[in-house]
Short mmCIF file of C-alpha atoms and ligand atoms in Angstrom, two decimals:
data_model
loop_
_atom_site.label_atom_id
_atom_site.label_comp_id
_atom_site.label_asym_id
_atom_site.label_seq_id
_atom_site.Cartn_x
_atom_site.Cartn_y
_atom_site.Cartn_z
CA MET A 285 -4.16 -10.73 24.73
CA SER A 286 -4.89 -8.40 27.82
CA THR A 287 -8.60 -7.81 28.53
CA GLU A 288 -7.69 -3.95 28.36
CA ALA A 289 -6.74 -4.61 24.35
CA VAL A 290 -9.74 -5.97 23.50
CA ALA A 291 -11.76 -3.00 25.54
CA ASP A 292 -9.69 -0.55 24.29
CA ALA A 293 -10.50 -2.02 20.69
CA GLY A 294 -14.29 -1.41 21.39
CA VAL A 295 -14.80 -5.24 20.97
CA ASN A 296 -15.63 -6.03 24.31
CA VAL A 297 -19.32 -5.52 23.92
CA LEU A 298 -19.28 -7.98 21.72
CA GLN A 299 -18.24 -11.02 23.61
CA GLY A 300 -22.43 -11.27 25.12
CA VAL A 301 -23.99 -10.38 22.07
CA ASP A 302 -22.05 -12.21 19.47
CA PRO A 303 -19.51 -14.61 20.78
CA GLU A 304 -18.99 -16.08 17.68
CA ILE A 305 -17.91 -13.30 15.89
CA TYR A 306 -16.11 -12.16 18.79
CA LYS A 307 -14.19 -15.18 19.17
CA TRP A 308 -12.31 -14.97 16.21
CA ILE A 309 -12.08 -11.04 16.44
CA THR A 310 -9.99 -12.26 19.84
CA THR A 311 -8.38 -15.40 18.14
CA GLU A 312 -7.05 -12.91 14.76
CA GLN A 313 -5.88 -10.60 17.35
CA GLN A 314 -3.75 -13.09 18.88
CA ARG A 315 -2.53 -13.89 15.67
CA GLN A 316 -1.62 -10.24 15.00
CA GLU A 317 -0.02 -10.13 17.69
CA ASN A 318 2.12 -13.53 17.73
CA THR A 319 3.52 -13.17 13.80
CA LEU A 320 5.72 -10.90 12.44
CA GLU A 321 3.71 -9.26 9.89
CA MET A 322 5.47 -8.37 6.31
CA ILE A 323 3.51 -8.00 3.66
CA ALA A 324 4.23 -4.89 2.49
CA SER A 325 0.91 -3.27 2.36
CA GLU A 326 0.00 -4.49 5.86
CA ASN A 327 0.28 -2.46 9.24
CA HIS A 328 -0.79 -2.35 12.87
CA THR A 329 -3.14 1.30 13.05
CA SER A 330 -3.60 2.63 16.34
CA ALA A 331 -6.38 2.74 18.53
CA ALA A 332 -7.22 5.80 18.44
CA VAL A 333 -7.74 4.85 14.50
CA MET A 334 -9.97 2.14 15.63
CA ALA A 335 -11.46 4.20 18.04
CA ALA A 336 -12.65 6.26 15.43
CA VAL A 337 -13.18 3.66 12.88
CA GLY A 338 -15.46 1.88 15.72
CA SER A 339 -18.08 4.80 16.21
CA CYS A 340 -21.68 6.08 15.95
CA LEU A 341 -20.30 7.65 13.25
CA THR A 342 -20.67 4.48 10.96
CA ASN A 343 -24.87 5.45 11.45
CA LYS A 344 -25.35 8.05 9.10
CA TYR A 345 -26.00 9.20 5.85
CA CYS A 346 -24.18 11.91 4.61
CA GLU A 347 -24.09 11.76 0.17
CA GLY A 348 -22.30 14.99 -1.13
CA TYR A 349 -20.01 17.21 0.69
CA PRO A 350 -19.32 19.36 3.28
CA GLY A 351 -22.25 22.20 3.19
CA LYS A 352 -23.69 20.66 0.68
CA ARG A 353 -25.03 17.42 1.91
CA TYR A 354 -28.56 15.10 0.90
CA TYR A 355 -29.54 14.77 4.40
CA SER A 356 -30.32 16.48 7.30
CA GLY A 357 -28.25 15.79 10.67
CA CYS A 358 -24.59 16.21 8.77
CA ALA A 359 -23.32 19.30 10.66
CA TYR A 360 -20.85 17.18 12.88
CA TYR A 361 -19.89 15.13 9.78
CA ASP A 362 -18.94 18.46 8.52
CA GLU A 363 -17.13 18.88 11.08
CA VAL A 364 -14.99 15.57 10.72
CA GLU A 365 -14.82 15.17 7.21
CA THR A 366 -13.34 18.87 7.06
CA ILE A 367 -10.57 18.49 9.34
CA ALA A 368 -9.60 15.13 7.65
CA ILE A 369 -9.71 17.60 4.24
CA GLU A 370 -7.53 19.93 5.49
CA ARG A 371 -5.49 17.95 7.23
CA ALA A 372 -4.67 15.72 4.41
CA LYS A 373 -3.65 18.93 2.31
CA GLN A 374 -1.57 19.75 5.00
CA LEU A 375 0.15 16.62 4.94
CA PHE A 376 0.49 16.19 1.62
CA GLY A 377 1.34 19.95 0.53
CA CYS A 378 -1.66 20.13 -2.15
CA ALA A 379 -4.48 22.52 -2.74
CA PHE A 380 -7.43 19.75 -2.84
CA ALA A 381 -8.11 16.72 -1.41
CA ASN A 382 -11.02 14.42 -1.72
CA VAL A 383 -11.06 12.25 1.35
CA GLN A 384 -14.34 9.55 0.39
CA PRO A 385 -13.30 6.91 -1.89
CA HIS A 386 -13.90 3.78 0.61
CA SER A 387 -10.43 2.05 -1.09
CA GLY A 388 -7.65 2.48 -3.31
CA ALA A 389 -9.13 0.33 -5.96
CA ASN A 390 -11.89 3.10 -5.67
CA ALA A 391 -9.82 6.12 -5.61
CA ASN A 392 -8.62 4.66 -9.26
CA LEU A 393 -11.74 4.27 -10.73
CA ALA A 394 -12.74 8.08 -9.27
CA ALA A 395 -9.70 8.95 -11.56
CA PHE A 396 -10.38 7.29 -14.23
CA TYR A 397 -14.26 7.95 -14.52
CA ALA A 398 -12.82 11.90 -14.18
CA LEU A 399 -10.15 12.28 -16.78
CA LEU A 400 -10.67 9.91 -19.24
CA GLU A 401 -13.23 8.49 -21.48
CA PRO A 402 -14.10 4.95 -22.39
CA GLY A 403 -11.26 3.98 -24.98
CA ASP A 404 -8.86 5.97 -24.22
CA THR A 405 -5.07 5.32 -23.96
CA PHE A 406 -3.23 5.55 -20.73
CA THR A 407 0.05 4.21 -19.70
CA SER A 408 1.42 1.95 -16.21
CA ILE A 409 3.61 -0.84 -15.79
CA GLU A 410 1.69 -4.49 -15.89
CA LEU A 411 0.07 -6.07 -12.91
CA SER A 412 2.85 -8.90 -13.48
CA GLU A 413 6.08 -5.70 -13.22
CA GLY A 414 4.62 -4.41 -10.22
CA GLY A 415 1.79 -2.67 -11.12
CA HIS A 416 -1.57 -2.64 -10.21
CA LEU A 417 -5.49 -4.17 -10.78
CA THR A 418 -6.24 -0.86 -10.93
CA HIS A 419 -3.88 -0.30 -13.81
CA GLY A 420 -5.07 -2.26 -16.67
CA SER A 421 -5.41 -5.03 -15.60
CA ARG A 422 -7.45 -7.75 -18.42
CA VAL A 423 -9.89 -8.86 -15.40
CA ASN A 424 -10.21 -4.85 -14.01
CA LEU A 425 -12.30 -2.35 -15.67
CA SER A 426 -9.74 0.03 -15.80
CA GLY A 427 -8.52 -2.73 -19.01
CA LYS A 428 -11.76 -3.47 -20.14
CA TRP A 429 -13.11 0.23 -20.43
CA PHE A 430 -9.50 1.95 -21.16
CA ASN A 431 -6.68 0.93 -23.28
CA PRO A 432 -3.99 -0.07 -21.40
CA VAL A 433 -0.31 0.49 -22.91
CA HIS A 434 2.14 -1.00 -20.21
CA TYR A 435 6.02 0.47 -20.09
CA PRO A 436 8.84 -1.61 -18.84
CA LEU A 437 11.52 -2.08 -15.87
CA VAL A 438 14.91 -2.31 -16.93
CA HIS A 439 15.11 -6.09 -17.41
CA ASP A 440 18.81 -6.79 -18.09
CA VAL A 441 20.63 -8.24 -14.89
CA GLU A 442 23.96 -6.26 -15.84
CA ALA A 443 22.56 -2.80 -16.76
CA ASP A 444 22.70 0.49 -13.83
CA HIS A 445 19.73 0.64 -13.22
CA PHE A 446 18.11 -3.23 -13.59
CA GLY A 447 14.99 -3.58 -12.34
CA HIS A 448 13.82 0.49 -12.11
CA ILE A 449 11.61 2.02 -14.67
CA ASP A 450 13.00 2.01 -18.03
CA TYR A 451 12.33 6.00 -18.20
CA ASP A 452 14.02 6.12 -21.87
CA ALA A 453 11.49 3.92 -23.02
CA VAL A 454 8.19 5.66 -21.13
CA GLU A 455 9.07 8.74 -23.26
CA ALA A 456 9.12 6.54 -26.50
CA LEU A 457 6.14 4.89 -25.61
CA CYS A 458 4.61 7.92 -25.17
CA ALA A 459 5.72 9.48 -28.10
CA GLU A 460 4.29 6.65 -30.05
CA HIS A 461 0.90 6.23 -27.95
CA LYS A 462 0.23 9.68 -27.20
CA PRO A 463 -2.05 8.62 -23.92
CA LYS A 464 -4.51 10.80 -22.39
CA LEU A 465 -2.86 9.36 -18.91
CA ILE A 466 0.39 8.57 -17.56
CA MET A 467 0.44 6.30 -14.15
CA CYS A 468 2.86 6.36 -11.93
CA GLY A 469 3.17 4.51 -8.51
CA TYR A 470 3.24 0.55 -7.72
CA SER A 471 2.26 -1.82 -5.68
CA ALA A 472 5.78 -4.20 -5.64
CA TYR A 473 8.52 -1.90 -6.73
CA PRO A 474 11.44 -0.87 -4.49
CA ARG A 475 12.88 1.85 -5.96
CA ILE A 476 12.30 5.68 -5.65
CA ILE A 477 10.45 6.66 -8.63
CA ASP A 478 11.46 10.03 -10.12
CA PHE A 479 8.12 12.33 -10.86
CA GLU A 480 10.26 14.98 -11.98
CA ARG A 481 11.11 12.75 -14.91
CA PHE A 482 7.69 11.61 -14.75
CA ARG A 483 6.34 15.64 -15.16
CA LYS A 484 9.14 16.21 -18.20
CA ILE A 485 7.60 12.79 -19.76
CA ALA A 486 4.02 13.95 -19.73
CA ASP A 487 4.64 17.30 -20.62
CA ALA A 488 6.48 16.03 -24.01
CA CYS A 489 3.07 13.99 -24.61
CA GLY A 490 0.41 16.21 -23.08
CA ALA A 491 -0.66 13.58 -20.62
CA ILE A 492 -1.72 13.66 -17.77
CA LEU A 493 0.39 12.83 -14.66
CA LEU A 494 -1.52 10.39 -11.91
CA ALA A 495 0.56 8.68 -9.20
CA ASP A 496 -0.49 6.05 -7.12
CA ILE A 497 0.97 6.17 -4.12
CA ALA A 498 -1.07 3.61 -2.46
CA HIS A 499 2.23 2.06 -1.39
CA ILE A 500 4.47 4.73 -0.56
CA ALA A 501 2.09 7.53 1.23
CA GLY A 502 3.43 7.03 4.76
CA LEU A 503 7.24 7.28 3.45
CA VAL A 504 6.18 10.49 1.06
CA ALA A 505 4.15 12.05 4.25
CA GLY A 506 7.03 11.27 6.67
CA GLY A 507 9.31 12.74 3.79
CA ALA A 508 11.18 9.98 3.08
CA HIS A 509 10.01 9.57 -0.67
CA PRO A 510 9.99 12.62 -2.85
CA SER A 511 6.83 14.11 -2.72
CA PRO A 512 4.52 13.34 -6.03
CA PHE A 513 3.81 17.68 -6.39
CA PRO A 514 3.97 19.97 -7.36
CA HIS A 515 4.90 17.11 -10.62
CA CYS A 516 2.07 15.25 -11.03
CA ASP A 517 -1.97 16.44 -11.74
CA VAL A 518 -3.58 13.91 -9.71
CA VAL A 519 -2.86 12.13 -6.77
CA THR A 520 -4.28 8.52 -5.81
CA THR A 521 -3.94 6.58 -2.64
CA THR A 522 -4.51 4.42 0.00
CA THR A 523 -4.51 5.44 3.74
CA HIS A 524 -4.41 2.27 5.29
CA LYS A 525 -0.94 1.21 4.13
CA THR A 526 2.76 2.45 5.33
CA LEU A 527 -0.35 5.52 6.57
CA ARG A 528 -0.95 3.44 9.15
CA GLY A 529 -4.48 4.66 8.71
CA PRO A 530 -8.09 3.00 8.33
CA ARG A 531 -8.85 1.06 5.12
CA GLY A 532 -9.93 4.26 2.55
CA GLY A 533 -9.22 5.76 -0.37
CA LEU A 534 -7.79 9.31 -0.87
CA VAL A 535 -7.37 12.03 -3.76
CA MET A 536 -5.60 15.02 -4.41
CA THR A 537 -4.60 17.85 -6.55
CA ASN A 538 -3.39 21.61 -6.87
CA ASP A 539 -5.73 22.24 -9.82
CA GLU A 540 -8.94 23.09 -9.09
CA ALA A 541 -11.16 22.25 -12.49
CA ILE A 542 -9.22 19.28 -11.96
CA ALA A 543 -10.82 18.88 -8.21
CA LYS A 544 -14.40 19.47 -9.49
CA LYS A 545 -14.04 16.56 -11.70
CA ILE A 546 -13.41 14.18 -9.35
CA ASP A 547 -15.03 15.41 -6.67
CA LYS A 548 -18.09 14.55 -9.00
CA ALA A 549 -16.59 11.11 -10.25
CA VAL A 550 -16.24 10.31 -6.35
CA PHE A 551 -20.09 11.11 -5.55
CA PRO A 552 -22.11 10.79 -7.54
CA GLY A 553 -19.89 8.95 -9.72
CA THR A 554 -19.26 5.91 -8.67
CA GLN A 555 -20.10 5.94 -4.82
CA GLY A 556 -23.48 6.77 -3.06
CA GLY A 557 -23.12 7.28 0.52
CA PRO A 558 -19.63 7.74 1.89
CA LEU A 559 -18.15 5.94 5.29
CA MET A 560 -18.02 8.74 7.57
CA HIS A 561 -16.40 6.29 10.23
CA ALA A 562 -14.07 5.87 8.45
CA ILE A 563 -13.36 9.11 7.33
CA ALA A 564 -13.04 9.86 10.86
CA GLY A 565 -10.26 7.04 11.28
CA LYS A 566 -8.64 8.81 8.26
CA ALA A 567 -8.26 12.48 10.47
CA VAL A 568 -7.33 10.71 13.09
CA CYS A 569 -4.44 8.71 11.44
CA PHE A 570 -3.79 11.83 9.25
CA GLY A 571 -3.30 13.74 12.89
CA GLU A 572 -1.16 11.39 13.53
CA ALA A 573 1.15 11.61 10.53
CA LEU A 574 1.87 15.30 10.96
CA LYS A 575 3.25 14.52 14.47
CA ASP A 576 7.21 14.56 14.53
CA GLU A 577 7.04 11.23 15.50
CA PHE A 578 5.78 9.70 12.41
CA LYS A 579 8.96 10.97 10.21
CA ASP A 580 10.99 8.98 12.77
CA TYR A 581 8.77 5.64 11.49
CA ALA A 582 9.06 6.82 7.78
CA GLN A 583 12.80 6.78 8.21
CA GLN A 584 12.63 3.86 9.95
CA VAL A 585 10.66 1.73 8.15
CA VAL A 586 13.12 2.69 4.66
CA ALA A 587 16.71 1.86 7.29
CA ASN A 588 14.75 -1.72 7.91
CA GLY A 589 13.94 -1.81 4.40
CA GLN A 590 17.32 -1.52 3.45
CA ALA A 591 18.46 -3.90 6.44
CA LEU A 592 15.78 -5.85 5.52
CA ALA A 593 17.62 -5.85 1.58
CA ALA A 594 21.51 -6.33 2.77
CA GLY A 595 20.67 -9.69 5.30
CA LEU A 596 18.88 -11.68 2.62
CA MET A 597 21.19 -10.32 0.04
CA ASP A 598 24.19 -11.22 2.30
CA LYS A 599 22.73 -14.35 2.57
CA GLY A 600 22.89 -15.07 -0.91
CA TRP A 601 19.00 -13.99 -1.70
CA ALA A 602 18.69 -12.17 -5.07
CA LEU A 603 16.23 -9.43 -5.03
CA SER A 604 14.60 -7.82 -7.70
CA SER A 605 17.03 -4.63 -8.24
CA ASN A 606 19.25 -5.89 -5.91
CA GLY A 607 18.22 -3.91 -3.11
CA THR A 608 15.53 -1.22 -2.04
CA ASP A 609 15.12 2.28 -1.83
CA ASN A 610 11.71 2.49 -0.04
CA HIS A 611 9.98 -0.62 2.62
CA LEU A 612 9.86 -3.16 0.40
CA VAL A 613 11.90 -5.85 -1.03
CA LEU A 614 11.59 -8.91 -4.09
CA ILE A 615 13.32 -11.61 -3.09
CA ASP A 616 13.40 -12.92 -7.30
CA LEU A 617 13.71 -16.69 -6.38
CA ARG A 618 14.75 -17.57 -9.29
CA ARG A 619 18.54 -16.16 -9.07
CA THR A 620 19.22 -17.64 -5.75
CA ASP A 621 17.01 -21.52 -5.92
CA PRO A 622 15.26 -21.68 -8.97
CA GLU A 623 13.13 -24.82 -7.51
CA LEU A 624 11.21 -23.06 -4.95
CA THR A 625 8.23 -21.41 -5.81
CA GLY A 626 7.35 -18.23 -4.40
CA ARG A 627 4.03 -20.04 -3.17
CA ASP A 628 6.09 -22.77 -1.57
CA GLY A 629 8.32 -20.49 -0.08
CA ALA A 630 5.58 -17.87 1.26
CA GLN A 631 3.71 -20.90 2.71
CA TRP A 632 6.57 -22.26 4.25
CA LEU A 633 7.45 -18.92 6.19
CA ASP A 634 3.16 -19.03 6.80
CA ASN A 635 4.08 -21.76 8.92
CA ALA A 636 6.69 -20.36 10.94
CA GLY A 637 4.89 -16.92 11.54
CA ILE A 638 6.21 -15.13 9.42
CA ILE A 639 3.51 -13.60 7.46
CA THR A 640 4.29 -12.82 3.59
CA ASN A 641 2.86 -12.76 0.06
CA LYS A 642 3.60 -14.48 -3.33
CA ASN A 643 4.04 -12.13 -5.68
CA THR A 644 5.29 -12.26 -9.95
CA VAL A 645 8.58 -11.13 -10.98
CA MET A 646 9.28 -9.28 -13.88
CA GLY A 647 9.38 -11.80 -17.19
CA ASP A 648 7.85 -14.70 -14.65
CA GLU A 649 7.22 -17.67 -16.56
CA ARG A 650 5.44 -19.38 -13.16
CA SER A 651 1.09 -17.86 -12.54
CA PRO A 652 0.28 -15.31 -10.61
CA MET A 653 -0.74 -18.68 -7.76
CA VAL A 654 2.45 -19.80 -8.23
CA THR A 655 5.05 -17.27 -8.95
CA SER A 656 8.47 -16.98 -8.36
CA GLY A 657 8.65 -14.21 -6.01
CA ILE A 658 8.34 -13.83 -1.70
CA ARG A 659 7.54 -9.49 -1.56
CA LEU A 660 8.68 -9.06 1.88
CA GLY A 661 7.62 -5.51 3.98
CA THR A 662 9.09 -3.99 6.82
CA PRO A 663 6.32 -0.67 7.82
CA ALA A 664 4.04 -2.73 9.88
CA LEU A 665 7.16 -4.50 11.75
CA THR A 666 8.73 -0.70 12.52
CA THR A 667 5.36 0.20 14.01
CA ARG A 668 6.57 -2.47 16.91
CA GLY A 669 9.14 -0.70 17.38
CA PHE A 670 11.82 -3.05 15.24
CA LYS A 671 15.22 -1.56 14.25
CA ALA A 672 18.08 -3.10 12.12
CA GLU A 673 19.07 -5.63 14.95
CA GLN A 674 15.77 -7.09 15.31
CA ILE A 675 15.47 -7.46 11.48
CA GLU A 676 18.86 -9.16 11.55
CA GLN A 677 17.34 -11.67 13.49
CA THR A 678 14.26 -11.47 10.81
CA VAL A 679 16.54 -12.22 8.42
CA GLU A 680 17.84 -15.00 10.00
CA LEU A 681 14.58 -17.13 10.62
CA ILE A 682 13.70 -16.39 6.97
CA ASP A 683 17.00 -17.53 5.74
CA ARG A 684 16.53 -21.02 7.79
CA VAL A 685 12.90 -21.29 6.70
CA LEU A 686 13.16 -20.55 2.84
CA ARG A 687 16.76 -22.77 3.15
CA SER A 688 14.82 -25.93 5.10
CA GLY A 689 12.73 -27.36 2.06
CA GLY A 690 9.50 -27.05 3.90
CA ASP A 691 10.70 -28.97 7.12
CA GLU A 692 7.76 -28.68 9.42
CA ALA A 693 11.05 -29.29 12.87
CA THR A 694 12.48 -26.21 11.42
CA ALA A 695 9.35 -24.33 10.98
CA ASN A 696 8.09 -25.27 15.02
CA ALA A 697 11.54 -23.95 15.97
CA VAL A 698 11.18 -20.61 13.77
CA ARG A 699 8.17 -20.49 15.05
CA GLY A 700 8.79 -20.41 18.94
CA GLU A 701 11.59 -17.85 17.75
CA VAL A 702 8.77 -15.48 16.26
CA VAL A 703 6.92 -15.78 19.19
CA ASP A 704 9.25 -14.43 21.53
CA LEU A 705 10.99 -11.98 19.70
CA CYS A 706 6.66 -10.90 19.35
CA SER A 707 6.52 -10.80 22.93
CA GLN A 708 8.91 -8.27 23.35
CA PHE A 709 7.58 -5.88 20.68
CA PRO A 710 4.33 -5.10 21.84
CA MET A 711 1.23 -3.65 19.54
CA PRO A 712 0.50 0.02 19.20
CA TYR A 713 -3.19 -0.85 20.56
C1 PLP B 250 -3.13 -1.51 -2.57
C2 PLP B 250 -3.08 -0.83 -3.79
C3 PLP B 250 -4.36 -0.41 -4.80
C4 PLP B 250 -5.49 -0.09 -3.81
O1 PLP B 250 -5.61 -0.15 -2.81
P1 PLP B 250 -7.08 -1.26 -2.29
O2 PLP B 250 -7.94 -0.46 -0.71
O3 PLP B 250 -6.63 -2.68 -1.98
O4 PLP B 250 -8.34 -0.92 -3.12
C5 PLP B 250 -3.76 0.82 -5.31
N1 PLP B 250 -3.52 0.79 -6.63
C6 PLP B 250 -1.70 0.60 -5.46
C7 PLP B 250 -0.71 0.50 -6.19
C8 PLP B 250 -1.97 -0.15 -4.64
O5 PLP B 250 -0.57 -0.69 -4.45
#
């Protein structure tokens, strides 16, 4: 890593003040540079975003909203937050945006707090099928204080829409349970979400429709996935996954009454002082995502996802839903190598410098700590400049590792090739 790169990230000053933390940050920077980051929810943000996040804006309390703060000295922060809000609205084509949620989980918490009462029924898919903890898991507040009813995916391998959301089943389930809110948007779902169909289902049962686009926000912003607007009543997201911004959350809507409830639910409902440095980072990220280059990136993320899926299937690896429409691919190890667990597969890849995560697959009988799947994504590699050619090389490496039985010599050899490949594609920062 070059000294300049560290200086750019504003980290150099640390060297003298806190050499211990400096060491770990620079070591981590080298790890990022020399490995293939294929965790579907991760990315490499720009130097400009990092500059905003590492700025003096971390020093200020700005409880409240632009023009209505509880502290003095917030005028410049009002400018920053207003720019972030306006850019978010422009980027996603909606009328209201709250840029204060600290994370995706906080965005969902605020939406639940705004729209549901404790004990209310809502529907979503289960964590083990590709949903998220905040979508009604028993270990999360969403599952403890509310009543989640989970809708299924199509499990039949022979069916046309194997691994897709079973929309007919969603409709039947909603007719039976009359949920107050329907959630769509997932953490491990490789297919396009049919927001229009969800709208019809929501209208038929009188439910509020919430899309959590945490994973696909960058694809939506770049026009590589259909927009949840105008179909959805509320949209929550993270800003750090495909959208490539700082870690953070965002809630959007076109409905003024819902917007008012969301604002109250974020502050003072569930949060205190906003992270203004992160909000500045979000503004920079939205500005970047409004540029034409971002559309190219989003298209390339999907093209790379499809190249990854096709390459793995060519090598005989079975995928959930037999392919992908987006940035992520879920290998279902049960159908290729029933002995291999997600835990071992992801560990072997990690040993070779290919960073992924173990993931449950539909109907998985293994525990979440073991699993029968590996989730892979293309956003970070695309940010580094990978095209189909490098994805094909990456597929070769993944296949070699997964067929090696965890052999150390293979891991080391692949590790060398990974470092070579990485050296040709420098970080964006
Ligand atoms: C990642 C994710 C979240 C949570 O985001 P955090 O910033 O980790 O809290 C919420 N919903 C979905 C669908 C996600 O994939």
